[in-house]
Amino acid sequence: MKFFGFRGGVHPPDNKVQTATKATEKMASPKMVYIPLQQHIGAPLDPLVKVGDTVLKGQKIADSTAFMSTTIHSPVSGTVKKIEQRVFPLMGKANTIVIENDGRDEWCELEKIENWQEASKEDLLKLIREKGIVGIGGASFPTHIKLNPPKDCPIDTLVLNGAECEPYLNSDNRLMLEDPMAIVEGIKIIKKILGIDNAVIGIEENKPLAIASMKKACEGTGIEVLPLHTKYPQGGEKQLIKAVLDREVPSGKLPASVGVVVQNTGTAAAIYRGVVLGQPLIEKIVTVSGKAIKEPKNLKVVIGTPFSELLDYCGVEREKIDKLVMGGPMMGMAQFTEEVPVIKGTGGLLALTKEETNYTKPQACISCGKCVDVCPMHLVPFMYARLAVKGEWENLGQYNLMDCIECGSCAYICPANRPLTEAIKIGKAKLRAIKK
Ligand code: SF4
Ligand code: SF4
C-alpha cells in the first residue's frame, strides 16, 4: 500500500524517548477507586448499585437506556462507600461511584463469546456495549455505535489508528509491542461485524519496533501494516484516512461517508478481551512523563485510580510542575488537581515544567499566515482570534469553525503566540449556544 500523506501539520519535539523502550508495569489497584459515570461521549449513566453494596471485579455498576451510552464496571472487588458529585478530568463535576477495594481481586462471572466466528453481528455489538468499550484514543465514542454505521454508508475498509502522534505518549506503542495478537484478534472480530475484508494499520515511522511487531503478528491474516511519515496530527481520523487511503471526508461528515471505519489499536485489543475473554474495559495503559517526573513510565492501571497515585508511583517533584495534563501536550486537558481519576480516555499523564510549557506573552498578529499553512482542516485560524477579540461570535460560522479538530497546530506554530486554541474552544461553545 502507498502512503499518501495529508495537508498541513507540524513537527513538535516528540519526547517519546523517555518511555518508548520501557515495558509496561502493572500498578497495584489503589485502596479507593473513583468511577465517574460520564466517561464517554453521550448520556451520563445511572448507578446500578447503592452505598453499602458489595461489588465484584468486572461487575456492571452503571448503565443507561439512552441510545448514545455504554456501561461501566467495577475495577476491583469491594464495597460502595459513596455516590456523589466529584471533580473529574473532563472539566467540572460528574456523579461518581467511590469503591473501597477489599484487596481480594474477586471477579464476577464473565459473559463471553469464545466462538465469535459463529456469532451474529447483533450479538457481538450487544456484548461490546455490555463490556463498556469506547474509543481508547481519547474521544471515548461508544464502540458498538461506531461499528454499526448507517445503512446508506457501505463500508469497505477498516483503518486502525496506531499513529500515536501526540508527543510523549507511548501507551499504544507499548501495546503494539507487548500484545500484538490481542490487536489482530480484535481486528478480525471488527471485520466480521462490518462484513469486510480490508483492514490496514497506520503506524508512524518513529515507532519502528511497533511496526515490526505488528507486521509479524499480521502475517498470513491479510491485514496490512502501513508505515506513515511522522507528522502531527496524523492520528486525527480525517488526516489518517487521507494519509492511508487518499480519501477526503467532506466537511460535517463522518468517515463512514467515504466507506471507512477508524478504530484505535487499543480499542481493537479491548474488543478481543471483551468478546473472547469476557473482560470489561476496566484498565488502561497510561504513559506518565514530563520533566517533573523522576522516573517516567508506562503503567497499566485500573480505571478510577487517582492521578496522585500515578505521580507518586513514578516519583514526582511537585514544586517543579507548571502544568499537569491528561493526554498529550497538544490536545490534552490541563488539570487543576491531582485528585481526579484515570478514566477510559486517559492515555497519558504529563507533569510538565516551565521549560516544557514554554509560555510567552501573546503579541499582535503579524499576518504571517503560518497558522493557515499548518491547519490540516484547511481553516483560517487567525480569523478566530480576531473575531473572538471583537466578540463577533456569530461570524465564526462562516469560517467553518466547527470543522476544527482542536489539534493545536496553529497555536504551536504561531510566532506571536496568539491565543488561538482558547479562541477556538470558546468560539465553538458560543456558536453552539447561539444555534440552540
Ligand atoms: S484551526 Fe483547528 S484544526 Fe486548524 S490547526 Fe488550529 S486547532 Fe488545528
Ligand atoms: S501564525 Fe500567528 S501571527 Fe501568523 S497569521 Fe497566524 S495568528 Fe497571525
CSV table of C-alpha atoms and ligand atoms in Angstrom, one decimal:
chain,number,residue,atom,x,y,z
A,1,MET,CA,0.0,0.0,0.0
A,2,LYS,CA,1.1,3.5,-0.7
A,3,PHE,CA,1.4,6.4,1.8
A,4,PHE,CA,-0.5,9.5,0.6
A,5,GLY,CA,0.1,12.0,3.5
A,6,PHE,CA,-2.1,14.9,4.5
A,7,ARG,CA,-2.0,18.6,4.1
A,8,GLY,CA,-0.6,20.8,6.9
A,9,GLY,CA,0.5,19.6,10.3
A,10,VAL,CA,3.6,20.3,12.4
A,11,HIS,CA,6.6,18.5,13.9
A,12,PRO,CA,6.8,19.2,17.6
A,13,PRO,CA,9.7,17.5,19.5
A,14,ASP,CA,8.3,14.0,20.1
A,15,ASN,CA,9.7,13.5,23.6
A,16,LYS,CA,8.9,9.8,23.3
A,17,VAL,CA,12.4,8.5,24.1
A,18,GLN,CA,11.8,8.8,27.8
A,19,THR,CA,9.3,5.9,27.8
A,20,ALA,CA,9.4,4.3,24.4
A,21,THR,CA,11.5,1.4,25.5
A,22,LYS,CA,10.1,1.0,28.9
A,23,ALA,CA,8.0,-2.2,29.3
A,24,THR,CA,4.5,-1.6,30.8
A,25,GLU,CA,4.5,-2.0,34.6
A,26,LYS,CA,1.3,-3.2,36.3
A,27,MET,CA,0.5,-0.9,39.2
A,28,ALA,CA,-1.4,-2.4,42.1
A,29,SER,CA,-5.0,-1.3,42.4
A,30,PRO,CA,-5.5,1.5,44.9
A,31,LYS,CA,-7.3,1.4,48.2
A,32,MET,CA,-10.1,3.6,46.9
A,33,VAL,CA,-11.3,3.9,43.2
A,34,TYR,CA,-13.4,6.7,41.9
A,35,ILE,CA,-15.6,5.9,38.9
A,36,PRO,CA,-17.2,8.9,37.2
A,37,LEU,CA,-20.4,8.0,35.3
A,38,GLN,CA,-19.6,10.3,32.3
A,39,GLN,CA,-16.5,8.8,30.7
A,40,HIS,CA,-17.9,8.5,27.2
A,41,ILE,CA,-19.5,10.8,24.5
A,42,GLY,CA,-23.2,10.6,25.2
A,43,ALA,CA,-25.6,10.4,28.1
A,44,PRO,CA,-24.3,10.1,31.7
A,45,LEU,CA,-25.0,6.7,33.3
A,46,ASP,CA,-27.3,5.7,36.2
A,47,PRO,CA,-25.8,3.8,39.0
A,48,LEU,CA,-26.9,0.2,39.4
A,49,VAL,CA,-25.5,0.0,43.0
A,50,LYS,CA,-26.1,1.9,46.2
A,51,VAL,CA,-23.9,2.9,49.2
A,52,GLY,CA,-23.1,-0.2,51.3
A,53,ASP,CA,-23.4,-2.7,48.4
A,54,THR,CA,-20.5,-5.2,47.9
A,55,VAL,CA,-19.3,-5.5,44.3
A,56,LEU,CA,-17.1,-7.9,42.5
A,57,LYS,CA,-14.4,-7.0,40.0
A,58,GLY,CA,-15.9,-6.7,36.5
A,59,GLN,CA,-19.4,-6.3,37.8
A,60,LYS,CA,-21.5,-3.8,35.9
A,61,ILE,CA,-22.2,-0.9,38.2
A,62,ALA,CA,-23.8,1.7,35.9
A,63,ASP,CA,-25.9,1.7,32.7
A,64,SER,CA,-28.4,3.9,30.7
A,65,THR,CA,-31.3,3.4,28.4
A,66,ALA,CA,-30.2,6.3,26.2
A,67,PHE,CA,-29.1,5.4,22.7
A,68,MET,CA,-25.7,7.2,23.0
A,69,SER,CA,-24.4,5.4,26.1
A,70,THR,CA,-22.4,2.5,27.2
A,71,THR,CA,-21.7,0.7,30.6
A,72,ILE,CA,-19.2,0.9,33.4
A,73,HIS,CA,-17.8,-1.8,35.6
A,74,SER,CA,-16.1,-2.1,39.0
A,75,PRO,CA,-12.3,-2.4,38.5
A,76,VAL,CA,-11.9,-4.0,42.0
A,77,SER,CA,-13.9,-6.1,44.4
A,78,GLY,CA,-15.0,-4.2,47.5
A,79,THR,CA,-17.7,-2.0,49.0
A,80,VAL,CA,-19.5,1.0,47.6
A,81,LYS,CA,-18.7,3.9,50.0
A,82,LYS,CA,-20.2,6.9,48.3
A,83,ILE,CA,-22.1,8.0,45.2
A,84,GLU,CA,-21.5,11.8,44.9
A,85,GLN,CA,-20.6,14.6,42.6
A,86,ARG,CA,-16.8,14.9,42.3
A,87,VAL,CA,-14.4,16.7,40.1
A,88,PHE,CA,-13.2,14.6,37.2
A,89,PRO,CA,-10.6,15.1,34.4
A,90,LEU,CA,-13.0,16.3,31.7
A,91,MET,CA,-13.8,19.6,33.5
A,92,GLY,CA,-16.5,20.3,36.1
A,93,LYS,CA,-18.0,17.5,38.2
A,94,ALA,CA,-19.6,14.2,37.5
A,95,ASN,CA,-21.6,11.7,39.5
A,96,THR,CA,-19.0,9.3,40.8
A,97,ILE,CA,-19.2,5.9,42.5
A,98,VAL,CA,-16.5,5.5,45.2
A,99,ILE,CA,-15.5,1.9,46.0
A,100,GLU,CA,-13.2,0.7,48.8
A,101,ASN,CA,-11.0,-2.1,47.4
A,102,ASP,CA,-11.1,-5.2,49.6
A,103,GLY,CA,-7.8,-6.4,48.0
A,104,ARG,CA,-9.3,-9.8,47.2
A,105,ASP,CA,-9.5,-9.2,43.4
A,106,GLU,CA,-12.6,-11.4,43.2
A,107,TRP,CA,-14.0,-11.4,39.7
A,108,CYS,CA,-17.7,-11.8,38.9
A,109,GLU,CA,-18.8,-14.3,36.3
A,110,LEU,CA,-17.9,-13.1,32.9
A,111,GLU,CA,-20.1,-13.4,29.8
A,112,LYS,CA,-18.1,-14.0,26.7
A,113,ILE,CA,-18.4,-15.4,23.1
A,114,GLU,CA,-15.3,-17.6,22.5
A,115,ASN,CA,-16.5,-18.9,19.1
A,116,TRP,CA,-17.3,-15.3,17.9
A,117,GLN,CA,-16.9,-16.5,14.2
A,118,GLU,CA,-20.3,-18.1,14.6
A,119,ALA,CA,-22.0,-15.3,16.5
A,120,SER,CA,-24.3,-12.7,14.8
A,121,LYS,CA,-23.3,-9.1,14.3
A,122,GLU,CA,-26.1,-8.1,16.7
A,123,ASP,CA,-24.9,-10.3,19.5
A,124,LEU,CA,-21.3,-9.1,19.1
A,125,LEU,CA,-22.4,-5.4,19.2
A,126,LYS,CA,-24.5,-6.1,22.2
A,127,LEU,CA,-21.6,-7.7,24.0
A,128,ILE,CA,-19.2,-4.9,23.1
A,129,ARG,CA,-21.7,-2.4,24.7
A,130,GLU,CA,-22.1,-4.7,27.7
A,131,LYS,CA,-18.3,-4.6,28.2
A,132,GLY,CA,-18.3,-0.8,28.2
A,133,ILE,CA,-15.9,-0.4,25.3
A,134,VAL,CA,-15.3,3.1,23.9
A,135,GLY,CA,-12.7,4.6,21.6
A,136,ILE,CA,-9.4,4.3,23.6
A,137,GLY,CA,-7.7,7.1,21.6
A,138,GLY,CA,-9.2,9.8,23.8
A,139,ALA,CA,-12.5,10.6,22.2
A,140,SER,CA,-14.3,7.8,24.1
A,141,PHE,CA,-17.1,7.4,21.5
A,142,PRO,CA,-19.1,4.2,22.2
A,143,THR,CA,-17.6,1.5,20.1
A,144,HIS,CA,-20.8,-0.5,19.4
A,145,ILE,CA,-22.3,2.6,17.8
A,146,LYS,CA,-19.3,3.3,15.6
A,147,LEU,CA,-19.2,-0.3,14.4
A,148,ASN,CA,-22.8,0.0,13.3
A,149,PRO,CA,-22.7,2.8,10.6
A,150,PRO,CA,-25.8,3.9,8.7
A,151,LYS,CA,-27.1,1.5,6.1
A,152,ASP,CA,-26.7,4.2,3.3
A,153,CYS,CA,-22.9,4.3,4.0
A,154,PRO,CA,-21.5,1.0,2.8
A,155,ILE,CA,-18.1,0.3,4.5
A,156,ASP,CA,-15.2,-1.2,2.5
A,157,THR,CA,-12.2,-0.5,4.7
A,158,LEU,CA,-11.2,-0.6,8.4
A,159,VAL,CA,-8.4,1.7,9.3
A,160,LEU,CA,-6.6,1.0,12.6
A,161,ASN,CA,-5.0,4.0,14.2
A,162,GLY,CA,-1.6,3.2,15.5
A,163,ALA,CA,-0.2,6.6,14.7
A,164,GLU,CA,0.0,7.9,18.4
A,165,CYS,CA,1.2,11.2,17.0
A,166,GLU,CA,0.9,13.1,20.3
A,167,PRO,CA,4.3,13.9,21.8
A,168,TYR,CA,5.4,12.0,25.0
A,169,LEU,CA,2.8,9.2,24.7
A,170,ASN,CA,3.7,5.6,24.2
A,171,SER,CA,0.7,3.6,25.5
A,172,ASP,CA,-0.4,2.5,22.0
A,173,ASN,CA,3.3,1.9,21.1
A,174,ARG,CA,3.8,-0.4,24.1
A,175,LEU,CA,0.6,-2.3,23.4
A,176,MET,CA,1.6,-3.0,19.8
A,177,LEU,CA,4.9,-4.3,21.1
A,178,GLU,CA,3.6,-6.3,24.1
A,179,ASP,CA,0.3,-7.7,23.0
A,180,PRO,CA,0.0,-7.5,19.1
A,181,MET,CA,-2.1,-10.7,19.0
A,182,ALA,CA,-4.9,-9.1,21.0
A,183,ILE,CA,-5.0,-6.3,18.4
A,184,VAL,CA,-5.0,-8.7,15.5
A,185,GLU,CA,-7.8,-10.8,17.0
A,186,GLY,CA,-9.8,-7.7,17.7
A,187,ILE,CA,-9.4,-6.6,14.1
A,188,LYS,CA,-10.7,-10.0,13.0
A,189,ILE,CA,-13.8,-9.5,15.1
A,190,ILE,CA,-14.4,-6.0,13.8
A,191,LYS,CA,-14.1,-7.2,10.2
A,192,LYS,CA,-16.7,-9.8,10.9
A,193,ILE,CA,-19.0,-7.2,12.4
A,194,LEU,CA,-18.6,-4.8,9.4
A,195,GLY,CA,-18.7,-7.7,6.9
A,196,ILE,CA,-15.5,-6.5,5.1
A,197,ASP,CA,-12.1,-7.9,4.2
A,198,ASN,CA,-9.9,-4.8,4.0
A,199,ALA,CA,-8.0,-3.7,7.1
A,200,VAL,CA,-4.9,-1.5,7.3
A,201,ILE,CA,-3.0,-0.4,10.4
A,202,GLY,CA,-1.3,3.0,10.1
A,203,ILE,CA,1.8,3.4,12.4
A,204,GLU,CA,4.2,6.4,12.4
A,205,GLU,CA,7.8,5.7,11.4
A,206,ASN,CA,9.0,6.9,14.8
A,207,LYS,CA,7.8,3.5,16.2
A,208,PRO,CA,9.9,1.1,14.2
A,209,LEU,CA,9.7,-1.7,16.7
A,210,ALA,CA,5.9,-1.5,16.8
A,211,ILE,CA,5.8,-1.6,13.0
A,212,ALA,CA,7.9,-4.8,13.0
A,213,SER,CA,5.8,-6.3,15.8
A,214,MET,CA,2.5,-5.7,14.1
A,215,LYS,CA,3.9,-6.8,10.7
A,216,LYS,CA,4.9,-10.2,12.3
A,217,ALA,CA,1.6,-10.6,14.1
A,218,CYS,CA,-0.4,-9.8,10.9
A,219,GLU,CA,1.5,-12.4,8.7
A,220,GLY,CA,-1.0,-14.5,6.8
A,221,THR,CA,-4.0,-12.6,8.0
A,222,GLY,CA,-4.5,-10.2,5.1
A,223,ILE,CA,-4.2,-7.2,7.4
A,224,GLU,CA,-1.8,-4.6,6.1
A,225,VAL,CA,0.6,-2.5,8.1
A,226,LEU,CA,1.4,0.9,6.6
A,227,PRO,CA,4.3,3.0,8.0
A,228,LEU,CA,3.4,6.7,8.0
A,229,HIS,CA,5.9,9.6,7.7
A,230,THR,CA,5.8,11.1,11.2
A,231,LYS,CA,3.7,14.3,11.4
A,232,TYR,CA,1.2,15.7,13.9
A,233,PRO,CA,-1.9,15.3,13.9
A,234,GLN,CA,-1.8,12.1,11.8
A,235,GLY,CA,-3.9,10.4,14.4
A,236,GLY,CA,-6.9,12.6,13.6
A,237,GLU,CA,-9.5,10.4,11.8
A,238,LYS,CA,-9.8,12.6,8.7
A,239,GLN,CA,-6.0,13.0,8.5
A,240,LEU,CA,-5.4,9.3,8.9
A,241,ILE,CA,-7.9,8.4,6.2
A,242,LYS,CA,-6.3,10.8,3.8
A,243,ALA,CA,-2.8,9.6,4.6
A,244,VAL,CA,-3.7,5.9,4.3
A,245,LEU,CA,-6.4,5.8,1.6
A,246,ASP,CA,-6.2,9.2,-0.1
A,247,ARG,CA,-9.9,9.8,0.6
A,248,GLU,CA,-11.2,13.2,1.8
A,249,VAL,CA,-14.0,13.1,4.4
A,250,PRO,CA,-16.3,16.1,3.4
A,251,SER,CA,-17.0,18.9,5.9
A,252,GLY,CA,-19.5,17.9,8.5
A,253,LYS,CA,-19.5,14.2,7.5
A,254,LEU,CA,-18.2,11.1,9.2
A,255,PRO,CA,-15.6,8.6,7.9
A,256,ALA,CA,-18.4,6.2,7.0
A,257,SER,CA,-19.4,8.7,4.3
A,258,VAL,CA,-16.3,7.6,2.4
A,259,GLY,CA,-16.7,3.9,3.3
A,260,VAL,CA,-14.3,3.9,6.2
A,261,VAL,CA,-14.4,3.0,9.9
A,262,VAL,CA,-11.5,4.1,12.0
A,263,GLN,CA,-10.6,2.3,15.3
A,264,ASN,CA,-7.7,2.8,17.6
A,265,THR,CA,-5.4,-0.3,18.0
A,266,GLY,CA,-6.1,-0.2,21.8
A,267,THR,CA,-9.8,-0.4,21.1
A,268,ALA,CA,-9.3,-3.5,18.9
A,269,ALA,CA,-7.4,-5.1,21.8
A,270,ALA,CA,-10.2,-4.2,24.2
A,271,ILE,CA,-12.8,-5.8,21.8
A,272,TYR,CA,-10.8,-9.0,21.8
A,273,ARG,CA,-10.6,-9.0,25.6
A,274,GLY,CA,-14.2,-8.2,26.0
A,275,VAL,CA,-15.6,-10.6,23.5
A,276,VAL,CA,-13.3,-13.6,23.8
A,277,LEU,CA,-12.1,-13.3,27.4
A,278,GLY,CA,-15.2,-11.6,28.8
A,279,GLN,CA,-13.2,-8.8,30.4
A,280,PRO,CA,-14.9,-5.4,30.5
A,281,LEU,CA,-12.9,-2.2,30.0
A,282,ILE,CA,-11.5,-1.6,33.5
A,283,GLU,CA,-7.9,-0.9,32.9
A,284,LYS,CA,-5.7,1.3,30.8
A,285,ILE,CA,-2.0,1.7,29.8
A,286,VAL,CA,-1.1,5.3,30.8
A,287,THR,CA,2.3,7.0,29.9
A,288,VAL,CA,3.4,9.1,32.9
A,289,SER,CA,6.0,11.5,31.7
A,290,GLY,CA,7.3,15.1,31.8
A,291,LYS,CA,10.4,16.7,33.4
A,292,ALA,CA,8.8,16.9,36.8
A,293,ILE,CA,8.6,13.1,36.9
A,294,LYS,CA,11.7,11.4,38.3
A,295,GLU,CA,11.2,8.1,36.5
A,296,PRO,CA,8.8,8.3,33.5
A,297,LYS,CA,6.9,5.0,32.9
A,298,ASN,CA,4.2,3.2,31.1
A,299,LEU,CA,1.8,2.0,33.7
A,300,LYS,CA,-1.1,-0.4,33.4
A,301,VAL,CA,-3.6,0.9,36.0
A,302,VAL,CA,-7.3,0.3,36.8
A,303,ILE,CA,-9.8,2.9,35.8
A,304,GLY,CA,-10.6,5.0,38.9
A,305,THR,CA,-7.0,5.3,40.2
A,306,PRO,CA,-6.3,8.9,41.3
A,307,PHE,CA,-3.7,10.7,39.3
A,308,SER,CA,-1.8,11.5,42.6
A,309,GLU,CA,-1.1,7.8,42.9
A,310,LEU,CA,0.4,7.5,39.4
A,311,LEU,CA,2.6,10.5,40.1
A,312,ASP,CA,3.8,9.1,43.5
A,313,TYR,CA,4.5,5.7,41.9
A,314,CYS,CA,6.8,7.3,39.3
A,315,GLY,CA,8.3,9.8,41.7
A,316,VAL,CA,7.4,13.4,41.2
A,317,GLU,CA,8.9,16.8,42.1
A,318,ARG,CA,5.6,18.7,42.7
A,319,GLU,CA,7.3,22.1,43.1
A,320,LYS,CA,8.5,21.8,39.5
A,321,ILE,CA,5.1,21.2,37.9
A,322,ASP,CA,4.0,24.1,35.8
A,323,LYS,CA,1.1,22.2,34.1
A,324,LEU,CA,-0.5,18.8,34.8
A,325,VAL,CA,-2.0,17.4,31.6
A,326,MET,CA,-4.2,14.4,30.9
A,327,GLY,CA,-3.3,13.2,27.4
A,328,GLY,CA,-0.6,14.7,25.2
A,329,PRO,CA,0.7,18.3,25.3
A,330,MET,CA,-1.1,19.2,22.0
A,331,MET,CA,-4.7,18.1,22.6
A,332,GLY,CA,-4.6,17.0,26.3
A,333,MET,CA,-6.7,18.6,29.1
A,334,ALA,CA,-4.9,20.7,31.7
A,335,GLN,CA,-5.8,19.6,35.2
A,336,PHE,CA,-6.2,21.7,38.3
A,337,THR,CA,-5.9,18.9,40.8
A,338,GLU,CA,-4.2,15.6,41.1
A,339,GLU,CA,-7.3,14.2,42.9
A,340,VAL,CA,-9.1,13.2,39.7
A,341,PRO,CA,-9.1,9.6,38.5
A,342,VAL,CA,-7.9,7.7,35.4
A,343,ILE,CA,-10.9,7.3,33.0
A,344,LYS,CA,-11.4,5.3,29.9
A,345,GLY,CA,-10.0,8.1,27.7
A,346,THR,CA,-6.7,8.6,29.7
A,347,GLY,CA,-3.7,7.7,27.6
A,348,GLY,CA,-1.1,9.9,29.3
A,349,LEU,CA,-0.4,12.0,32.4
A,350,LEU,CA,2.2,14.7,31.9
A,351,ALA,CA,3.8,16.7,34.7
A,352,LEU,CA,5.3,19.5,32.7
A,353,THR,CA,7.9,22.0,33.9
A,354,LYS,CA,8.1,25.7,32.9
A,355,GLU,CA,10.8,24.8,30.5
A,356,GLU,CA,8.4,22.4,28.7
A,357,THR,CA,5.3,24.6,28.7
A,358,ASN,CA,7.4,27.5,27.4
A,359,TYR,CA,4.7,30.1,27.9
A,360,THR,CA,5.4,33.5,26.4
A,361,LYS,CA,3.0,36.5,26.3
A,362,PRO,CA,0.8,36.9,23.2
A,363,GLN,CA,1.9,39.6,20.7
A,364,ALA,CA,-0.1,41.3,17.9
A,365,CYS,CA,-0.7,39.1,14.8
A,366,ILE,CA,1.9,39.7,12.1
A,367,SER,CA,-0.2,38.2,9.4
A,368,CYS,CA,2.4,35.7,8.5
A,369,GLY,CA,-0.1,33.0,7.5
A,370,LYS,CA,1.8,30.2,9.2
A,371,CYS,CA,-1.4,29.1,11.1
A,372,VAL,CA,-3.2,28.7,7.8
A,373,ASP,CA,-0.3,26.8,6.2
A,374,VAL,CA,-0.3,24.2,9.0
A,375,CYS,CA,-4.0,23.8,9.5
A,376,PRO,CA,-4.9,20.2,8.5
A,377,MET,CA,-8.6,21.2,8.1
A,378,HIS,CA,-7.9,24.0,5.6
A,379,LEU,CA,-9.2,26.7,8.0
A,380,VAL,CA,-8.1,30.3,8.7
A,381,PRO,CA,-7.2,30.2,12.4
A,382,PHE,CA,-6.1,33.8,12.8
A,383,MET,CA,-9.7,34.9,12.0
A,384,TYR,CA,-10.9,33.0,15.0
A,385,ALA,CA,-8.7,35.0,17.4
A,386,ARG,CA,-9.6,38.3,15.6
A,387,LEU,CA,-13.4,37.7,15.8
A,388,ALA,CA,-13.1,36.5,19.4
A,389,VAL,CA,-11.3,39.7,20.5
A,390,LYS,CA,-14.2,41.7,18.9
A,391,GLY,CA,-16.8,39.3,20.4
A,392,GLU,CA,-18.2,38.7,16.9
A,393,TRP,CA,-19.1,35.1,17.7
A,394,GLU,CA,-21.9,34.7,15.2
A,395,ASN,CA,-19.4,35.4,12.3
A,396,LEU,CA,-17.2,32.4,13.3
A,397,GLY,CA,-19.6,30.1,11.5
A,398,GLN,CA,-18.7,31.5,8.1
A,399,TYR,CA,-15.1,30.4,8.7
A,400,ASN,CA,-16.1,26.8,9.3
A,401,LEU,CA,-15.0,26.8,12.9
A,402,MET,CA,-17.0,23.7,13.7
A,403,ASP,CA,-14.7,21.7,11.3
A,404,CYS,CA,-11.8,22.5,13.6
A,405,ILE,CA,-10.4,19.3,15.3
A,406,GLU,CA,-8.7,21.3,18.1
A,407,CYS,CA,-5.3,19.8,17.2
A,408,GLY,CA,-3.4,23.0,18.4
A,409,SER,CA,-1.1,23.0,15.3
A,410,CYS,CA,-2.0,26.7,14.6
A,411,ALA,CA,-1.2,27.8,18.2
A,412,TYR,CA,2.0,25.7,18.2
A,413,ILE,CA,3.4,27.4,15.0
A,414,CYS,CA,2.2,30.9,15.7
A,415,PRO,CA,5.3,33.2,16.2
A,416,ALA,CA,3.2,35.8,18.0
A,417,ASN,CA,1.8,33.2,20.4
A,418,ARG,CA,-1.7,34.2,19.7
A,419,PRO,CA,-4.3,32.5,21.9
A,420,LEU,CA,-5.8,30.6,19.0
A,421,THR,CA,-6.8,27.4,20.9
A,422,GLU,CA,-8.6,29.4,23.5
A,423,ALA,CA,-10.4,31.5,20.9
A,424,ILE,CA,-11.4,28.2,19.1
A,425,LYS,CA,-12.7,26.5,22.2
A,426,ILE,CA,-14.7,29.5,23.4
A,427,GLY,CA,-15.9,30.2,19.9
A,428,LYS,CA,-17.3,26.7,19.5
A,429,ALA,CA,-19.1,26.9,22.8
A,430,LYS,CA,-20.6,30.3,21.8
A,431,LEU,CA,-21.7,29.1,18.4
A,432,ARG,CA,-23.4,26.0,19.9
A,433,ALA,CA,-25.2,28.3,22.3
A,434,ILE,CA,-26.3,30.6,19.5
A,435,LYS,CA,-27.6,27.7,17.4
A,436,LYS,CA,-29.7,26.4,20.4
B,1,SF4,S1,-7.8,25.8,13.4
B,1,SF4,FE1,-8.3,23.9,14.4
B,1,SF4,S2,-7.8,22.2,13.0
B,1,SF4,FE2,-6.8,24.1,12.3
B,1,SF4,S3,-4.7,24.0,13.1
B,1,SF4,FE3,-6.0,25.2,14.5
B,1,SF4,S4,-6.7,23.7,16.0
B,1,SF4,FE4,-6.0,22.5,14.3
B,2,SF4,S1,0.5,32.3,12.8
B,2,SF4,FE1,0.0,33.8,14.4
B,2,SF4,S2,1.0,35.7,13.7
B,2,SF4,FE2,0.9,34.4,11.9
B,2,SF4,S3,-1.1,34.9,10.9
B,2,SF4,FE3,-1.5,33.2,12.3
B,2,SF4,S4,-2.2,34.2,14.1
B,2,SF4,FE4,-1.1,35.8,12.9
